[in-house]
């Protein structure tokens, strides 16, 4: 306790020996030095770090405020008491803003400026309306606590960990300002400072000295912070420079590898005269010149550009747009051969001189291939146009995509009219659904030849034979068909069929009728002799011959009608028609059994399946003497089976088969479908004809 009193007494003696105005003047001088230090920091680092200008403004205001205090008694009280303390308060607000900018944690200071206005009003009240030094001291101390605590909170808590390690000592100094201000409030409450600032207690001088010391320490702390930032920035600059240098080396290595390994011709030439500075192996391959020969010449002296005006235009375009991308030019190699290339170029600066980085992609072979393709297409188009057969290219919906002159003349449409139509519109037997089925059938079996019908523009329908296949163009599937008008051939076939029918009529029906005539004459003679038994036998023979004649007449009539229709085959419907007209009228019980859907059966198979069945029925009708007949068709996914069986007299397969020509036709049609035909029969056991094929 005695020591404390001794120290207190000593400080009082020292401070009493020193005039308060002298302390203030000394405070102002030290502040001026601090202003100078901060000004130097600002001048040297203002472009590098944000917020230093606010620090300088803070110290300038602090200095200005201290000077105004020192001039108290010589200037109005408003300036020496109100404005001076307002400068201190405002400077601290600017310091907060500057620290926020420096640490990139800036916040709005509007609330602090509102507090500044309140502070000025309170201070003015206790200066002019109710003068009170204690109240003014408390007002100043509270203002310091509010502002400095905000700055300390920013530096000790809001900034990130790396920034906090740099700024924390400044934060501690700002906390010290808060503690000193709080201590001033505490002492002023217990020790009345009086009414005259320059003649107040000894503690007032102590607070001035402590604040002066803290300002100097703060200045030193800010100086260290900036220098630490500079060191870190320098380290980052060094690291960044090393990274850039490393990236530059890597980029140069990549450029070197890309430059020399590229299959394209790459050159670097002076823009002014075309002198080559660097070339790669791709240029040597394209031009035929070695790198040494190229580097001692220019593109002009090497006559590399097939047309020198192309180079002039290229350079002009580069001067205007700085770059060219995939422009097509012609070049000349060492042998004088003209080459086609896609040229890309860009202006680059080497040693402060403009150069052109050029890349030439050789497209000579592609151009030749394109030219050959164009010639091939022209030849194909000429061939198609001059062909006598019609050419149709249709998409998967049946729309015409391309046609030739022959099909236009065949149908009576112009090319433009026909390209607006579809297959169902010129084929009376083809619906959109039927065409889709036909198109899918071609996917499984292509090419395929089949007969159909076309309708002319005038409405006339005529038979055609089409050979169609599926082709892929640009990834899209189309049906390509060559169409031939077979009207004359059909007429010839009908005439030939009529001649055959006439022969059959003469050979079979005529013979049967002749037998009936002979038997009737013999029967008449026998009846005259009253030989009843013989007469009955002859009558039965006459009936058999008449029945056989009737069967053959019906068969001939059916074949004549079928030959004249000329329409597409509908397997089930046409078989039902045949059985109704021929077999059932001949007393044969016939039926058709269908298993599975006909949609599983390829549309192009209908005709061959139908005529295989017809040949089997003809043999049964002519030779089997059957009473019952059954047709079974199994059409399943991936498998087709057709069976025709009867209960006729049968035959021995080892012997010569009846109806030899018809059986050969059946086997030929079965082979066309890629299937197998088996005939199973024995005397007295009937006959079974089986056909089977896989559906792909």
XYZ file of C-alpha atoms in Angstrom:
696
model
C 0.000 0.000 0.000
C 2.887 2.284 0.781
C 4.501 1.531 -2.582
C 1.271 2.387 -4.419
C 1.031 5.723 -2.628
C 4.666 6.396 -3.442
C 4.147 5.732 -7.164
C 0.961 7.781 -7.201
C 2.681 10.676 -5.497
C 5.601 10.456 -7.931
C 3.331 10.531 -11.024
C 1.428 13.475 -9.552
C 4.598 15.436 -9.022
C 5.807 14.653 -12.580
C 2.485 15.514 -14.200
C 2.118 18.679 -12.156
C 5.542 19.701 -13.321
C 4.388 19.263 -16.898
C 1.745 21.661 -18.142
C -1.423 20.000 -19.573
C -1.174 22.159 -22.693
C 2.377 20.922 -23.164
C 1.116 17.311 -23.037
C -1.501 18.104 -25.646
C 1.074 19.836 -27.834
C 3.407 16.848 -27.479
C 0.472 14.555 -28.351
C -0.123 16.592 -31.522
C 3.544 16.351 -32.546
C 3.587 12.560 -32.091
C 0.317 12.340 -34.068
C 1.919 14.366 -36.853
C 4.754 11.833 -37.014
C 2.187 9.004 -37.134
C 0.340 10.815 -39.929
C 3.603 11.027 -41.849
C 4.255 7.287 -41.405
C 0.743 6.333 -42.521
C 0.999 8.772 -45.451
C 4.188 7.039 -46.595
C 2.453 3.651 -46.289
C -0.455 4.947 -48.360
C 1.748 6.478 -51.062
C 3.768 3.295 -51.514
C 0.965 0.722 -51.284
C -2.302 2.412 -52.253
C -2.398 0.540 -55.579
C -1.714 -2.776 -53.894
C -3.956 -2.708 -50.799
C -7.429 -1.240 -50.298
C -8.375 0.885 -47.275
C -5.047 2.653 -46.657
C -6.554 5.997 -47.653
C -9.141 5.605 -44.871
C -6.341 4.917 -42.381
C -4.631 8.119 -43.464
C -7.912 10.047 -43.163
C -8.332 8.682 -39.614
C -4.877 9.835 -38.510
C -5.327 13.227 -40.177
C -8.634 13.751 -38.340
C -7.083 12.568 -35.072
C -4.224 15.063 -35.534
C -6.631 17.850 -36.470
C -8.760 17.117 -33.388
C -5.724 17.213 -31.041
C -4.590 20.525 -32.568
C -8.051 22.006 -31.972
C -7.905 20.852 -28.335
C -4.458 22.436 -27.939
C -5.873 25.740 -29.246
C -8.615 25.835 -26.593
C -8.876 29.330 -25.233
C -7.607 30.824 -28.475
C -10.486 29.638 -30.679
C -14.230 29.334 -30.028
C -15.305 26.455 -27.744
C -17.388 24.963 -30.557
C -14.200 24.133 -32.467
C -11.972 23.282 -29.527
C -14.547 21.115 -27.726
C -17.213 19.867 -30.184
C -15.457 19.749 -33.561
C -12.213 18.395 -32.057
C -13.921 15.376 -30.440
C -16.149 14.869 -33.500
C -12.950 14.586 -35.584
C -11.646 11.884 -33.221
C -14.966 9.973 -33.421
C -15.235 10.328 -37.237
C -11.595 9.283 -37.698
C -12.207 6.067 -35.770
C -15.232 5.323 -37.999
C -13.015 5.808 -41.065
C -10.449 3.462 -39.491
C -13.156 0.778 -39.154
C -14.121 1.240 -42.806
C -10.466 1.154 -43.887
C -9.766 -2.039 -41.923
C -12.876 -3.601 -43.483
C -11.624 -2.752 -46.954
C -8.100 -3.936 -46.122
C -9.391 -7.346 -44.935
C -12.150 -7.541 -47.569
C -14.783 -7.566 -44.780
C -16.265 -4.142 -45.347
C -19.690 -3.366 -43.845
C -21.984 -0.348 -43.958
C -21.078 2.447 -41.512
C -24.422 4.243 -41.582
C -25.205 3.317 -37.968
C -21.862 4.722 -36.845
C -22.489 8.005 -38.626
C -25.861 8.167 -36.861
C -24.003 7.598 -33.576
C -21.599 10.392 -34.614
C -24.527 12.778 -34.999
C -25.860 11.763 -31.570
C -22.377 12.159 -30.086
C -22.074 15.711 -31.474
C -25.490 16.662 -30.097
C -24.713 15.273 -26.619
C -21.309 16.918 -26.549
C -22.736 20.251 -27.654
C -25.372 20.012 -24.933
C -22.749 19.560 -22.189
C -20.625 22.347 -23.651
C -23.151 25.144 -24.194
C -26.427 24.318 -22.433
C -25.232 22.566 -19.300
C -21.430 22.658 -19.170
C -20.081 19.505 -17.531
C -16.541 18.168 -18.070
C -17.369 14.792 -16.487
C -20.270 14.245 -18.913
C -18.098 15.265 -21.848
C -15.326 12.874 -20.755
C -17.840 10.025 -20.419
C -19.343 10.851 -23.841
C -15.890 10.737 -25.478
C -14.969 7.499 -23.670
C -18.231 5.794 -24.688
C -17.664 6.833 -28.312
C -14.149 5.363 -28.218
C -15.427 2.106 -26.685
C -18.198 1.752 -29.314
C -15.960 2.371 -32.324
C -12.765 0.650 -31.183
C -14.656 -2.445 -30.024
C -16.167 -2.767 -33.518
C -12.724 -2.568 -35.093
C -11.319 -5.095 -32.582
C -14.241 -7.502 -33.229
C -13.586 -7.251 -36.962
C -9.903 -8.126 -36.621
C -10.198 -10.796 -33.926
C -13.340 -12.663 -35.020
C -14.752 -11.732 -38.433
C -11.672 -12.175 -40.609
C -10.501 -15.652 -41.656
C -7.797 -17.506 -39.741
C -4.918 -16.525 -42.044
C -5.863 -12.840 -41.933
C -6.448 -13.023 -38.166
C -2.858 -14.165 -37.628
C -1.681 -10.946 -39.289
C -4.190 -8.513 -37.780
C -4.697 -9.762 -34.215
C -2.083 -7.481 -32.590
C -3.820 -4.469 -34.084
C -7.037 -5.862 -32.621
C -5.406 -6.129 -29.197
C -4.253 -2.477 -29.437
C -7.808 -1.403 -30.253
C -9.038 -3.388 -27.243
C -6.486 -1.478 -25.153
C -8.091 1.788 -26.320
C -11.430 0.406 -25.081
C -9.937 -0.539 -21.697
C -8.313 2.873 -21.265
C -11.614 4.586 -22.100
C -13.455 2.361 -19.618
C -10.814 3.143 -16.951
C -11.250 6.856 -17.608
C -15.004 6.552 -17.030
C -14.376 4.604 -13.803
C -11.890 7.128 -12.396
C -13.918 10.174 -13.446
C -16.926 8.771 -11.610
C -14.918 8.488 -8.375
C -12.552 11.457 -8.814
C -14.301 14.602 -9.972
C -12.293 16.052 -12.883
C -13.585 19.559 -12.158
C -14.738 22.003 -14.844
C -11.479 23.017 -16.528
C -9.843 20.416 -18.761
C -6.409 22.043 -18.518
C -6.629 22.086 -14.696
C -8.287 18.707 -14.113
C -6.970 15.736 -12.130
C -3.598 14.138 -12.513
C -5.268 11.141 -14.117
C -6.310 13.214 -17.159
C -2.666 13.789 -18.034
C -1.992 10.081 -17.478
C -4.741 9.150 -19.945
C -3.284 11.563 -22.512
C 0.134 9.925 -22.212
C -1.356 6.408 -22.433
C -3.453 7.304 -25.500
C -0.437 8.923 -27.116
C 1.537 5.743 -26.499
C -1.266 3.555 -27.902
C -1.503 5.721 -31.034
C 2.222 5.265 -31.620
C 1.899 1.507 -31.014
C -1.124 1.388 -33.357
C 0.871 3.185 -36.046
C 3.710 0.719 -35.608
C 1.221 -2.184 -35.677
C -0.373 -0.969 -38.895
C 3.092 -0.512 -40.375
C 3.958 -4.123 -39.457
C 0.638 -5.370 -40.852
C 1.297 -3.723 -44.194
C 4.835 -5.064 -44.282
C 3.615 -8.557 -43.392
C 1.085 -8.274 -46.176
C 3.875 -7.169 -48.510
C 5.970 -10.191 -47.532
C 3.043 -12.533 -48.095
C 2.209 -10.796 -51.354
C 5.833 -11.076 -52.417
C 5.835 -14.765 -51.557
C 2.619 -15.198 -53.520
C 4.110 -13.242 -56.404
C 7.164 -15.487 -56.356
C 4.983 -18.592 -56.259
C 2.754 -17.184 -58.989
C 5.785 -16.296 -61.080
C 7.135 -19.810 -60.627
C 3.748 -21.240 -61.504
C 3.527 -19.024 -64.580
C 7.061 -19.948 -65.593
C 6.264 -23.627 -65.089
C 3.021 -23.274 -67.042
C 4.911 -21.360 -69.724
C 7.521 -24.106 -69.981
C 4.779 -26.720 -70.097
C 2.915 -24.690 -72.701
C 6.078 -24.322 -74.747
C 6.700 -28.066 -74.513
C 3.135 -28.793 -75.554
C 3.356 -26.281 -78.371
C 6.655 -27.794 -79.510
C 5.219 -31.317 -79.441
C 1.960 -30.264 -81.094
C 3.860 -28.169 -83.651
C 6.224 -30.936 -84.712
C 3.939 -33.962 -84.288
C 0.916 -32.528 -86.076
C 0.158 -34.219 -89.418
C -0.904 -30.820 -90.760
C 1.564 -28.390 -92.290
C 2.398 -25.690 -89.705
C 4.619 -22.699 -90.395
C 5.605 -19.421 -88.729
C 6.406 -16.735 -91.297
C 7.183 -13.024 -91.184
C 4.172 -11.084 -92.288
C 6.215 -8.495 -94.149
C 8.000 -10.765 -96.645
C 6.802 -14.323 -96.009
C 10.218 -15.430 -94.684
C 9.836 -18.737 -92.860
C 10.937 -18.750 -89.230
C 9.808 -22.255 -88.255
C 8.266 -25.222 -90.086
C 7.238 -28.702 -88.990
C 7.557 -32.117 -90.591
C 3.996 -31.866 -91.857
C 5.016 -28.933 -94.042
C 7.950 -30.918 -95.429
C 5.647 -33.817 -96.296
C 3.121 -31.521 -97.942
C 5.514 -29.264 -99.838
C 8.381 -31.646 -100.532
C 10.955 -29.175 -99.132
C 13.270 -30.081 -96.259
C 13.174 -27.854 -93.144
C 16.591 -26.424 -94.045
C 15.414 -25.489 -97.540
C 12.210 -23.961 -96.203
C 13.892 -21.893 -93.465
C 16.284 -20.354 -95.968
C 13.416 -19.245 -98.193
C 9.985 -17.684 -98.066
C 6.594 -18.884 -99.202
C 6.916 -16.391 -102.043
C 10.269 -17.676 -103.360
C 9.135 -21.284 -102.940
C 6.024 -20.432 -104.972
C 4.053 -22.313 -102.313
C 0.801 -20.460 -102.990
C -0.694 -21.680 -106.275
C -2.209 -18.235 -106.761
C -0.045 -15.398 -105.318
C -3.151 -13.221 -105.020
C -4.530 -15.724 -102.526
C -1.616 -14.922 -100.192
C -2.186 -11.195 -100.603
C -5.883 -11.607 -99.797
C -5.035 -13.859 -96.861
C -2.592 -11.319 -95.385
C -5.142 -8.526 -95.866
C -7.812 -10.579 -94.101
C -5.415 -11.314 -91.240
C -4.586 -7.627 -90.857
C -8.282 -6.859 -90.592
C -9.618 -9.777 -88.519
C -6.381 -11.051 -86.888
C -7.274 -14.650 -87.774
C -8.633 -16.942 -90.504
C -10.276 -20.325 -89.916
C -10.596 -23.159 -92.462
C -10.421 -21.086 -95.621
C -9.914 -23.250 -98.706
C -6.917 -22.419 -100.898
C -4.732 -24.177 -103.458
C -1.010 -24.729 -102.910
C 1.875 -25.994 -105.034
C 4.425 -28.591 -103.905
C 7.991 -29.049 -105.057
C 6.934 -31.243 -107.977
C 4.525 -28.572 -109.201
C 1.451 -30.582 -108.202
C -1.536 -28.466 -107.158
C -2.855 -29.397 -103.725
C -6.045 -28.362 -101.927
C -5.903 -27.354 -98.281
C -7.929 -25.796 -95.485
C -5.946 -22.803 -94.240
C -6.123 -21.405 -90.700
C -3.926 -18.507 -89.646
C -3.384 -16.070 -86.809
C -1.115 -13.068 -86.264
C 1.398 -13.491 -83.417
C 4.154 -11.206 -82.128
C 7.753 -12.446 -82.014
C 10.488 -10.006 -80.996
C 8.061 -7.100 -81.478
C 7.476 -8.092 -85.097
C 4.265 -9.445 -86.637
C 4.397 -13.055 -87.781
C 1.769 -15.418 -89.144
C 1.146 -18.796 -87.530
C -0.317 -20.888 -90.365
C -1.878 -24.354 -90.392
C -2.711 -26.109 -93.675
C -4.831 -29.266 -93.550
C -4.352 -31.271 -96.747
C -7.730 -32.125 -98.292
C -6.433 -33.071 -101.732
C -7.523 -36.703 -101.463
C -10.878 -35.681 -100.059
C -11.403 -33.233 -102.918
C -10.478 -35.925 -105.407
C -12.853 -38.343 -103.720
C -15.599 -35.698 -103.722
C -14.955 -34.985 -107.391
C -15.023 -38.698 -108.164
C -18.228 -39.031 -106.147
C -19.828 -36.158 -108.048
C -18.819 -37.749 -111.348
C -20.108 -41.116 -110.139
C -23.395 -39.546 -109.076
C -23.667 -37.802 -112.428
C -23.002 -41.088 -114.238
C -25.510 -42.854 -112.012
C -28.080 -40.111 -112.550
C -27.499 -40.286 -116.319
C -27.821 -44.077 -116.222
C -30.997 -43.869 -114.162
C -32.511 -41.181 -116.365
C -31.718 -43.066 -119.564
C -32.884 -46.422 -118.225
C -36.045 -47.846 -119.705
C -37.203 -49.143 -116.333
C -38.713 -46.907 -113.700
C -36.615 -45.847 -110.707
C -38.316 -45.191 -107.363
C -36.691 -44.176 -104.085
C -39.195 -44.062 -101.218
C -38.863 -43.528 -97.488
C -40.222 -45.782 -94.754
C -43.646 -44.075 -94.930
C -43.968 -44.684 -98.672
C -43.319 -41.084 -99.777
C -41.394 -40.717 -103.029
C -37.955 -39.180 -102.463
C -36.561 -39.518 -105.988
C -37.805 -40.819 -109.340
C -36.499 -40.950 -112.896
C -38.011 -39.878 -116.208
C -39.099 -43.425 -117.129
C -41.412 -43.846 -114.134
C -42.822 -40.347 -114.685
C -43.677 -41.246 -118.295
C -45.003 -44.616 -117.185
C -47.425 -43.004 -114.699
C -48.153 -39.796 -116.610
C -47.007 -37.490 -113.786
C -44.347 -34.800 -113.795
C -41.410 -35.337 -111.448
C -42.624 -32.574 -109.116
C -46.117 -34.112 -108.971
C -44.796 -37.589 -108.257
C -42.529 -36.383 -105.444
C -45.652 -35.122 -103.658
C -47.273 -38.584 -103.776
C -46.739 -41.871 -101.972
C -46.813 -45.520 -103.049
C -50.365 -46.155 -101.719
C -51.600 -43.300 -103.936
C -50.362 -44.940 -107.160
C -50.842 -48.604 -106.142
C -54.533 -49.555 -105.733
C -53.700 -52.756 -103.831
C -51.344 -51.146 -101.284
C -52.567 -49.382 -98.150
C -50.196 -47.534 -95.783
C -50.327 -50.511 -93.421
C -49.598 -52.964 -96.247
C -46.660 -50.827 -97.393
C -45.229 -50.785 -93.853
C -45.485 -54.601 -93.792
C -43.798 -54.801 -97.203
C -41.011 -52.420 -96.088
C -40.334 -54.549 -93.003
C -40.292 -57.674 -95.179
C -37.582 -56.100 -97.316
C -35.519 -55.547 -94.175
C -35.485 -59.319 -93.685
C -35.041 -60.316 -97.336
C -33.495 -57.813 -99.702
C -33.491 -57.576 -102.681
C -36.837 -59.107 -103.610
C -38.749 -59.273 -106.890
C -42.531 -59.218 -106.917
C -45.436 -58.237 -109.085
C -47.976 -55.539 -108.375
C -50.060 -52.830 -109.952
C -49.633 -49.100 -110.614
C -52.316 -46.537 -111.406
C -51.634 -43.888 -114.031
C -52.650 -40.261 -113.589
C -55.596 -40.928 -115.959
C -56.795 -43.757 -113.675
C -55.688 -46.701 -115.825
C -54.262 -49.597 -113.795
C -51.465 -51.714 -115.291
C -49.294 -54.575 -113.990
C -45.682 -53.989 -112.956
C -42.750 -56.055 -111.797
C -40.600 -54.466 -109.098
C -37.186 -55.439 -107.800
C -36.763 -53.705 -104.452
C -34.086 -53.509 -101.813
C -33.369 -51.484 -98.685
C -30.586 -48.879 -98.874
C -29.159 -46.601 -96.193
C -28.562 -42.944 -97.073
C -27.090 -40.680 -94.386
C -28.194 -43.127 -91.720
C -31.819 -43.254 -92.933
C -33.394 -46.329 -94.544
C -35.067 -46.098 -97.949
C -36.590 -48.587 -100.380
C -35.018 -48.539 -103.846
C -37.146 -50.156 -106.551
C -36.668 -50.749 -110.268
C -40.129 -50.940 -111.811
C -40.973 -52.451 -115.190
C -44.276 -52.254 -117.048
C -45.189 -55.891 -117.742
C -48.483 -55.264 -119.535
C -47.232 -56.901 -122.734
C -45.638 -59.763 -120.843
C -48.845 -60.361 -118.924
C -50.814 -60.335 -122.164
C -48.384 -62.871 -123.600
C -48.665 -64.999 -120.466
C -52.454 -64.875 -120.648
C -52.320 -65.882 -124.301
C -49.905 -68.687 -123.460
C -52.125 -69.808 -120.601
C -55.153 -69.818 -122.878
C -53.256 -71.930 -125.361
C -52.320 -74.329 -122.580
C -55.913 -74.447 -121.434
C -56.972 -75.138 -124.993
C -54.515 -78.035 -125.152
C -55.711 -79.322 -121.807
C -59.285 -78.979 -123.021
C -58.395 -80.969 -126.102
C -56.239 -83.540 -124.330
C -58.286 -84.216 -121.233
C -61.851 -82.940 -121.481
C -62.159 -83.818 -125.174
C -60.826 -87.307 -124.474
C -63.200 -87.781 -121.560
C -66.154 -86.619 -123.670
C -65.054 -88.886 -126.505
C -64.988 -91.764 -124.005
C -68.523 -90.843 -122.946
C -69.646 -90.917 -126.609
C -68.030 -94.323 -127.226
C -69.441 -95.731 -124.007
C -72.917 -94.425 -124.872
C -72.764 -96.099 -128.302
C -71.591 -99.347 -126.707
C -74.327 -99.014 -124.080
C -76.966 -98.624 -126.812
C -75.771 -101.781 -128.557
C -75.654 -103.667 -125.278
C -79.214 -102.629 -124.366
C -80.393 -103.881 -127.745
C -78.932 -107.252 -126.825
C -80.682 -107.136 -123.432
C -77.373 -107.574 -121.611
C -78.388 -105.732 -118.417
C -75.279 -106.458 -116.388
C -73.013 -105.246 -119.138
C -75.213 -102.186 -119.620
C -74.960 -101.198 -115.927
C -71.186 -101.504 -116.045
C -71.043 -99.267 -119.129
C -73.389 -96.725 -117.482
C -71.099 -96.489 -114.437
C -68.136 -95.988 -116.755
C -70.044 -93.227 -118.534
C -70.824 -91.517 -115.205
C -67.153 -91.647 -114.082
C -65.999 -90.170 -117.378
C -68.647 -87.449 -117.176
C -67.676 -86.578 -113.577
C -63.998 -86.423 -114.506
C -64.842 -84.174 -117.446
C -66.846 -81.915 -115.134
C -63.922 -81.670 -112.643
C -61.475 -80.815 -115.362
C -63.841 -78.275 -116.912
C -64.264 -76.538 -113.560
C -60.491 -76.557 -113.005
C -59.909 -75.096 -116.460
C -62.529 -72.405 -115.890
C -60.912 -71.473 -112.533
C -57.441 -71.291 -114.041
C -58.779 -69.162 -116.886
C -60.384 -66.742 -114.421
C -57.246 -66.631 -112.228
C -55.041 -65.900 -115.239
C -57.191 -62.943 -116.268
C -57.452 -61.205 -112.892
C -53.814 -60.068 -112.776
C -54.170 -58.865 -109.153
C -51.991 -59.567 -106.136
C -52.467 -62.800 -104.235
C -54.511 -62.920 -101.029
C -53.593 -66.368 -99.741
C -56.621 -67.280 -97.601
C -59.274 -65.492 -99.676
C -57.995 -66.870 -102.990
C -57.799 -70.404 -101.559
C -61.378 -70.170 -100.297
C -62.465 -69.027 -103.753
C -60.635 -71.936 -105.381
C -62.105 -74.534 -103.000
C -65.624 -73.155 -103.486
C -65.398 -73.098 -107.294
C -63.567 -76.377 -107.890
C -63.138 -78.877 -105.042
C -66.442 -78.456 -103.213
C -68.459 -78.497 -106.465
C -66.628 -81.699 -107.334
C -67.915 -83.267 -104.117
C -64.673 -82.964 -102.147
C -65.030 -81.812 -98.543
C -62.266 -79.214 -98.140
C -61.314 -76.922 -95.249
C -58.579 -74.473 -94.289
C -57.073 -74.336 -90.785
C -55.004 -71.265 -89.891
C -52.769 -71.096 -86.806
C -50.989 -67.858 -85.958
C -51.423 -64.514 -87.682
C -50.690 -63.880 -91.337
C -48.814 -60.755 -90.220
C -46.011 -63.123 -89.190
C -45.734 -64.320 -92.789
C -43.641 -62.144 -95.140
C -45.904 -60.428 -97.643
C -43.635 -61.393 -100.543
C -44.164 -65.120 -99.791
C -47.911 -65.095 -100.473
C -47.706 -65.770 -104.203
C -45.292 -68.729 -103.987
C -47.181 -70.266 -101.038
C -50.437 -69.954 -102.956
C -49.129 -71.687 -106.090
C -47.487 -74.483 -104.073
C -50.930 -75.135 -102.584
C -52.676 -74.886 -105.993
C -50.316 -77.448 -107.581
C -50.994 -79.832 -104.687
C -54.761 -79.315 -105.085
C -54.533 -79.911 -108.848
C -52.758 -83.238 -108.328
C -55.373 -84.275 -105.773
C -58.220 -83.323 -108.100
C -56.765 -85.071 -111.145
C -55.258 -88.217 -109.677
C -56.247 -88.875 -106.045
C -60.028 -89.491 -106.300
C -60.222 -88.055 -102.766
C -63.370 -87.266 -100.801
C -61.784 -85.124 -98.066
C -59.107 -82.471 -98.249
C -57.463 -80.402 -95.488
C -55.089 -77.400 -95.672
C -53.190 -76.447 -92.475
C -51.122 -73.254 -92.287
C -49.031 -72.463 -89.194
C -47.514 -68.995 -89.376
C -45.599 -68.318 -86.154
C -42.790 -65.872 -85.345
C -39.705 -67.358 -87.007
C -41.445 -70.419 -88.501
C -43.919 -71.191 -91.300
C -45.435 -74.640 -91.968
C -47.894 -75.526 -94.766
C -49.523 -78.939 -95.084
C -52.021 -80.207 -97.726
C -53.440 -83.682 -97.039
C -56.160 -85.822 -98.705
C -57.737 -89.267 -98.252
C -57.306 -90.299 -101.895
C -55.856 -93.475 -103.345
C -52.275 -92.348 -102.802
C -49.246 -93.635 -104.674
C -45.820 -95.168 -104.237
C -43.217 -92.363 -103.887
C -40.561 -94.726 -105.265
C -42.387 -94.851 -108.574
C -42.765 -91.907 -110.938
C -44.900 -89.282 -109.271
C -48.114 -88.220 -110.979
C -48.236 -84.614 -112.186
C -44.452 -84.356 -112.741
C -44.365 -80.781 -114.076
C -46.528 -79.488 -111.211
C -44.343 -81.152 -108.572
C -41.207 -79.692 -110.128
C -42.817 -76.229 -109.989
C -43.665 -76.771 -106.319
C -40.055 -77.648 -105.467
C -38.720 -74.647 -107.377
C -41.026 -72.288 -105.485
C -40.106 -73.929 -102.173
C -36.418 -73.394 -102.946
C -37.060 -69.695 -103.686
C -38.464 -69.329 -100.168
C -35.493 -71.161 -98.654
C -37.726 -73.939 -97.332
C -38.103 -77.717 -97.598
C -40.849 -79.614 -99.477
C -41.676 -83.199 -98.395
C -44.281 -85.488 -100.042
C -45.568 -88.409 -97.965
C -47.873 -90.981 -99.605
C -48.548 -94.688 -99.988
C -51.163 -96.655 -101.993
C -54.548 -96.516 -100.301
C -53.308 -94.129 -97.546
C -53.797 -90.761 -99.171
C -51.157 -88.069 -99.754
C -49.600 -85.396 -97.510
C -47.550 -82.473 -98.899
C -45.540 -80.581 -96.246
C -43.593 -77.334 -96.671
C -41.626 -75.629 -93.872
C -39.346 -72.591 -93.800
C -37.700 -70.311 -91.254
C -38.780 -66.663 -91.168
C -35.827 -64.318 -90.634
